[in-house]
Amino acid sequence: MSALILTLKQLPLGRLDLSPLMPALVSGDISELAALPLQIATQKIPLGELFSVSGSDASQIVLQGDLSRVDGIGAAMQSGSLNVEGNVGAYLGTGLLGGEIHVQGDVGHFAGVAMRKGTIRIKGNAGDYLGGILPGAMQGMAGGQIIVLGDVGERCGDRMRRGAILIGGKVGDYAGSRMLAGTIAAFGGAGKHAGYGMRRGTLMIRGEIHLDATFADCGEHILPITNLLFRSWVKLGSPFGDAAGKSSPVHRFMGDRGADGKGEILLFK
Amino acid sequence: MNINGVHIEDTFAEAFGMRGTRLLITGENLKWAYHGATALTGFATSVIACGAEAGIERKLDPSETPDGRPGASVLMFATSSKELASQVERRVGQTILTCPTASCFGGLTEGDPIALGKNLRYFGDGWQASKVVNGRRFWRVPVMDGEFVCEETTRMVRAVGGGNFLILTRNSQDALAAAEAAIEAMRKVPNVIMPFPGGVVRSGSKVGSRYKTLPASTNDAFCPTLRGVVKSDLPDEAGCCLEIVIDGLTADDITIAMRVGMQAVCERGRENGVIALSAGNYGGKLGQFHFKLREIMAEGGAQ
């Protein structure tokens, strides 16, 4: 069987919600895919009118075309792989339950929100609320891994509960805000108010950072746990594996003392 | 059967089912990893009074450990899963938690999980934190030199304890030399430990005693100083007997270790005072595992 390839025929005028795709592939027949109604602005249009479909292996899906206005790609995906060749819209991999999503370009806001398992790899940049929380929910990302080679917007990992977000570039303001647990590592610095309101969890930052006064300076230490983390990232390549095996000290700050205060920001080299 | 002048008795070693686990101890350098591992496996020769039988399996290179630091691999065995869990916890708590720079990880990928750092974490008094790396949970407990890192659980498997063989020699010097040669060879075998001092035990026991309170007592049949007064199992020329006890993760591991050890003893041969090889058993009634010396040596190529 060859990979299921969906090619967007033309850039839609409004936002296109592709989130019904994955549930439809799990429960339905692939031959009925063309009839799947998709919401675009105020209208419902069958998938077949928007995408040309080829191949039949739903465990490896390829999305082509200009998807920058397509939201909810890979939402609720459970297994397999999903490759996207360009830029995508918002809510990529929402509530991801397994499998791998690869995006060659940039992704919009809210990528990986409420995800529980699986992996999202983004070659370009990501928008705000990466690995964050859905409106009304108590917890954000609850497992899995998000790897971004470029920069990330604001509120990355908002109310994150578990899992890891690795960022090759810079993470924006309020990184790890209201974080409950998990790990966020940025290899190109962080914006303002990192760890704002974080209760537990770890923010690891290499490069420039502006620390709020609600983080207590615990000094420089060699922490064996960083060996475990860095070594587990070696297979992800540069820059994530660069610090492995060095056993160099990290500067530890605990906070946010305005919240539970058991989170930490580790500055590493 | 006779190898290089050494008589192989037609007998078997009797071994028992145990529960076992492997722990990986790492440290800032090999010295401190070994301080931890040595303390962890101290006073763990026999389950009769130590609660567990434990030993260092081998040295670990930094490339083999979860945190990339040098370390030691330790095997620990006990008679029941409950006892093993209790021994792992109290030993790690008293020897690895306390050992400067040391960390502790589970070293088996299969088996039932038992607590490792799961309860030790409460030493952190609320400052403990966990981190999940590649699906494994590690606890970080603040201590006076930084952090004690300990995996939440280790895996426990059904294992075998009490594999053994007896080295009968002319005198004590010959026995020590033969036993040392055996241990040196057996230390290279994976999945086994020899829990006694230097891997060797001199106080082999028999079941029962003339005293009501003792379930076991000295194996008088192999005591050279009693040769004239008890029914002795020592050949006329033998003036000393030492035993090597082996615990292993599987019966096959014990077989390999016994063969390697006995081959090393036989290589020293009659000219170095080795008279015979025998084994300790209880008539075959107590243990599930019987390791027949002649079969083991024949499979190793001996005639």
Coordinates of N, CA and C in Angstrom, one line a residue, chain A residues 11-115:
Chain A
L11 N -5.5 27.5 -1.9 CA -5.5 28.2 -0.6 C -7.0 28.6 -0.4
P12 N -7.6 28.1 0.7 CA -9.0 28.5 1.0 C -9.1 30.0 1.4
L13 N -10.2 30.5 1.1 CA -10.4 32.0 1.4 C -10.5 32.2 2.9
G14 N -11.2 31.2 3.6 CA -11.3 31.3 5.1 C -10.5 30.2 5.7
R15 N -10.7 30.1 7.0 CA -9.9 29.0 7.8 C -10.6 27.7 7.5
L16 N -9.8 26.7 7.2 CA -10.3 25.3 7.0 C -10.0 24.5 8.2
D17 N -11.0 23.8 8.7 CA -10.8 22.9 9.9 C -10.7 21.5 9.5
L18 N -9.5 21.0 9.6 CA -9.2 19.6 9.2 C -9.2 18.6 10.3
S19 N -9.7 19.0 11.5 CA -9.6 18.1 12.7 C -10.5 16.9 12.5
P20 N -11.6 16.9 11.7 CA -12.3 15.6 11.6 C -11.6 14.5 10.8
L21 N -10.5 14.8 10.2 CA -9.8 13.9 9.3 C -9.4 12.6 10.1
M22 N -8.6 12.8 11.2 CA -8.0 11.6 11.8 C -9.1 10.7 12.4
P23 N -10.1 11.3 13.2 CA -11.2 10.4 13.7 C -11.9 9.6 12.5
A24 N -12.0 10.3 11.4 CA -12.7 9.7 10.3 C -11.9 8.5 9.7
L25 N -10.6 8.7 9.7 CA -9.8 7.6 9.2 C -9.8 6.4 10.1
V26 N -9.9 6.7 11.4 CA -9.9 5.6 12.4 C -11.2 4.8 12.3
S27 N -12.3 5.5 12.2 CA -13.6 4.8 12.3 C -14.2 4.5 10.9
G28 N -13.8 5.2 9.9 CA -14.5 5.1 8.6 C -13.7 4.4 7.5
D29 N -14.3 4.3 6.4 CA -13.7 3.6 5.2 C -13.0 4.7 4.4
I30 N -11.8 4.3 3.9 CA -11.0 5.3 3.2 C -11.7 5.8 1.9
S31 N -12.6 4.9 1.3 CA -13.2 5.3 0.1 C -14.3 6.3 0.3
E32 N -14.7 6.5 1.6 CA -15.7 7.5 1.9 C -15.1 8.8 2.3
L33 N -13.7 8.9 2.2 CA -13.0 10.0 2.7 C -13.4 11.3 1.9
A34 N -13.6 11.1 0.6 CA -13.9 12.3 -0.3 C -15.2 13.0 0.1
A35 N -16.1 12.2 0.8 CA -17.4 12.8 1.2 C -17.3 13.4 2.5
L36 N -16.2 13.3 3.2 CA -16.1 13.8 4.6 C -16.4 15.3 4.6
P37 N -17.4 15.8 5.3 CA -17.7 17.2 5.3 C -16.7 18.0 6.2
L38 N -16.1 19.1 5.6 CA -15.1 19.9 6.4 C -15.7 21.3 6.5
Q39 N -15.4 21.9 7.7 CA -15.9 23.2 7.9 C -14.9 24.2 7.3
I40 N -15.5 25.1 6.5 CA -14.6 26.2 6.0 C -15.4 27.5 6.1
A41 N -14.9 28.4 7.0 CA -15.7 29.6 7.3 C -17.1 29.1 7.8
T42 N -18.2 29.5 7.1 CA -19.5 29.1 7.6 C -20.1 27.9 6.8
Q43 N -19.3 27.4 5.9 CA -19.9 26.3 5.0 C -19.3 25.0 5.4
K44 N -20.0 23.9 5.0 CA -19.5 22.6 5.0 C -19.2 22.1 3.6
I45 N -18.0 21.7 3.3 CA -17.7 21.3 2.0 C -17.0 19.9 2.0
P46 N -17.4 19.0 1.1 CA -16.8 17.7 1.1 C -15.3 17.8 0.9
L47 N -14.5 16.9 1.6 CA -13.1 16.9 1.5 C -12.6 16.7 0.0
G48 N -13.3 15.9 -0.7 CA -12.9 15.7 -2.1 C -12.9 16.9 -3.0
E49 N -13.7 17.9 -2.6 CA -13.7 19.1 -3.4 C -12.5 20.0 -3.1
L50 N -11.9 19.8 -1.9 CA -10.8 20.7 -1.5 C -9.5 20.0 -1.7
F51 N -9.4 18.7 -1.6 CA -8.2 18.0 -1.7 C -8.3 16.9 -2.8
S52 N -7.2 16.7 -3.5 CA -7.1 15.5 -4.4 C -6.5 14.4 -3.5
V53 N -7.0 13.2 -3.6 CA -6.6 12.1 -2.7 C -6.0 11.0 -3.5
S54 N -4.8 10.5 -3.1 CA -4.3 9.4 -3.7 C -3.6 8.5 -2.7
G55 N -3.4 7.2 -3.0 CA -2.8 6.3 -2.0 C -3.9 5.8 -1.1
S56 N -3.6 4.8 -0.3 CA -4.6 4.3 0.6 C -4.1 3.9 2.0
D57 N -2.8 4.1 2.3 CA -2.3 3.6 3.6 C -2.4 4.8 4.6
A58 N -3.4 4.6 5.4 CA -3.7 5.7 6.4 C -2.8 5.8 7.5
S59 N -1.8 4.8 7.6 CA -0.8 4.8 8.7 C 0.3 5.7 8.3
Q60 N 0.4 6.1 7.0 CA 1.4 7.1 6.6 C 0.7 8.1 5.7
I61 N 0.5 9.3 6.3 CA -0.3 10.3 5.6 C 0.7 11.4 5.2
V62 N 0.5 11.9 4.0 CA 1.2 13.1 3.5 C 0.3 14.2 3.1
L63 N 0.5 15.4 3.6 CA -0.3 16.5 3.3 C 0.5 17.5 2.4
Q64 N 0.0 17.9 1.3 CA 0.7 18.8 0.4 C -0.1 20.0 0.1
G65 N 0.5 21.0 -0.5 CA -0.2 22.3 -0.8 C 0.0 23.3 0.2
D66 N -0.5 24.5 0.0 CA -0.4 25.6 0.9 C -1.4 25.5 2.1
L67 N -0.9 25.0 3.2 CA -1.8 24.6 4.3 C -1.8 25.7 5.4
S68 N -1.4 26.9 5.0 CA -1.2 27.9 6.1 C -2.5 28.4 6.7
R69 N -3.6 28.1 6.0 CA -4.9 28.5 6.6 C -5.7 27.2 7.0
V70 N -5.0 26.1 7.1 CA -5.7 24.8 7.5 C -5.3 24.6 9.0
D71 N -6.4 24.5 9.8 CA -6.2 24.3 11.2 C -6.5 22.8 11.6
G72 N -6.1 22.4 12.8 CA -6.5 21.1 13.3 C -5.9 19.9 12.6
I73 N -4.8 20.1 11.9 CA -4.1 19.0 11.2 C -3.6 18.0 12.2
G74 N -3.9 16.7 12.0 CA -3.4 15.7 12.9 C -4.1 15.7 14.3
A75 N -5.2 16.4 14.5 CA -5.9 16.4 15.8 C -6.4 15.0 16.1
A76 N -6.1 14.6 17.4 CA -6.6 13.3 17.9 C -6.0 12.1 17.2
M77 N -4.9 12.3 16.5 CA -4.2 11.2 15.8 C -3.8 10.2 16.9
Q78 N -3.9 8.9 16.5 CA -3.6 7.9 17.5 C -2.3 7.1 17.2
S79 N -1.9 6.9 15.9 CA -0.7 6.2 15.6 C -0.3 6.5 14.1
G80 N 0.8 6.0 13.7 CA 1.3 6.2 12.3 C 2.0 7.5 12.2
S81 N 2.2 7.9 11.0 CA 2.9 9.1 10.7 C 2.2 10.1 9.8
L82 N 2.4 11.3 10.1 CA 1.8 12.4 9.3 C 2.8 13.4 8.9
N83 N 3.1 13.5 7.6 CA 4.1 14.5 7.1 C 3.4 15.6 6.4
V84 N 3.8 16.8 6.8 CA 3.3 18.0 6.1 C 4.4 18.7 5.5
E85 N 4.3 19.1 4.2 CA 5.5 19.6 3.5 C 5.7 21.1 3.6
G86 N 4.6 21.8 3.9 CA 4.8 23.3 4.0 C 4.5 23.8 5.4
N87 N 3.9 25.1 5.4 CA 3.5 25.7 6.6 C 2.1 25.2 7.0
V88 N 1.7 25.3 8.2 CA 0.3 24.9 8.6 C -0.3 25.9 9.5
G89 N -1.6 25.8 9.7 CA -2.3 26.8 10.5 C -2.3 26.4 12.0
A90 N -3.3 26.8 12.7 CA -3.3 26.6 14.1 C -3.8 25.2 14.5
Y91 N -3.6 24.9 15.8 CA -4.2 23.7 16.4 C -3.6 22.4 15.8
L92 N -2.4 22.4 15.3 CA -1.7 21.2 14.8 C -1.6 20.2 15.9
G93 N -2.1 18.9 15.6 CA -1.9 17.9 16.6 C -2.6 18.1 17.9
T94 N -3.7 18.8 17.9 CA -4.5 19.0 19.2 C -4.9 17.6 19.8
G95 N -4.7 17.5 21.0 CA -5.1 16.2 21.7 C -4.4 15.0 21.1
L96 N -3.2 15.1 20.6 CA -2.5 14.0 20.0 C -2.4 12.8 21.0
L97 N -2.8 11.6 20.5 CA -2.8 10.4 21.3 C -1.6 9.4 21.0
G98 N -0.9 9.7 19.9 CA 0.2 8.8 19.5 C 0.6 9.1 18.1
G99 N 1.7 8.4 17.7 CA 2.2 8.6 16.3 C 3.1 9.8 16.2
E100 N 3.5 10.1 15.0 CA 4.4 11.2 14.8 C 3.9 12.1 13.7
I101 N 4.0 13.4 14.0 CA 3.7 14.4 13.1 C 5.0 15.2 12.7
H102 N 5.3 15.3 11.4 CA 6.4 16.1 11.0 C 5.9 17.2 10.1
V103 N 6.4 18.4 10.5 CA 6.0 19.6 9.7 C 7.3 20.2 9.2
Q104 N 7.5 20.3 7.8 CA 8.7 20.9 7.3 C 8.8 22.4 7.4
G105 N 7.6 23.1 7.5 CA 7.6 24.5 7.6 C 7.3 25.0 9.0
D106 N 6.6 26.2 9.0 CA 6.2 26.8 10.3 C 4.8 26.3 10.7
V107 N 4.5 26.4 12.0 CA 3.1 26.1 12.5 C 2.6 27.3 13.2
G108 N 1.2 27.4 13.2 CA 0.6 28.5 13.8 C 0.5 28.3 15.3
H109 N -0.5 29.1 15.9 CA -0.7 29.0 17.3 C -1.3 27.7 17.8
F110 N -1.2 27.4 19.1 CA -1.9 26.3 19.7 C -1.5 24.9 19.2
A111 N -0.3 24.7 18.6 CA 0.1 23.4 18.2 C 0.4 22.5 19.4
G112 N -0.1 21.3 19.3 CA 0.1 20.3 20.4 C -0.6 20.6 21.7
V113 N -1.6 21.4 21.6 CA -2.3 21.7 22.9 C -3.0 20.4 23.3
A114 N -3.0 20.2 24.6 CA -3.7 19.0 25.2 C -3.2 17.7 24.7
M115 N -2.1 17.6 24.1 CA -1.6 16.3 23.6 C -1.2 15.4 24.7

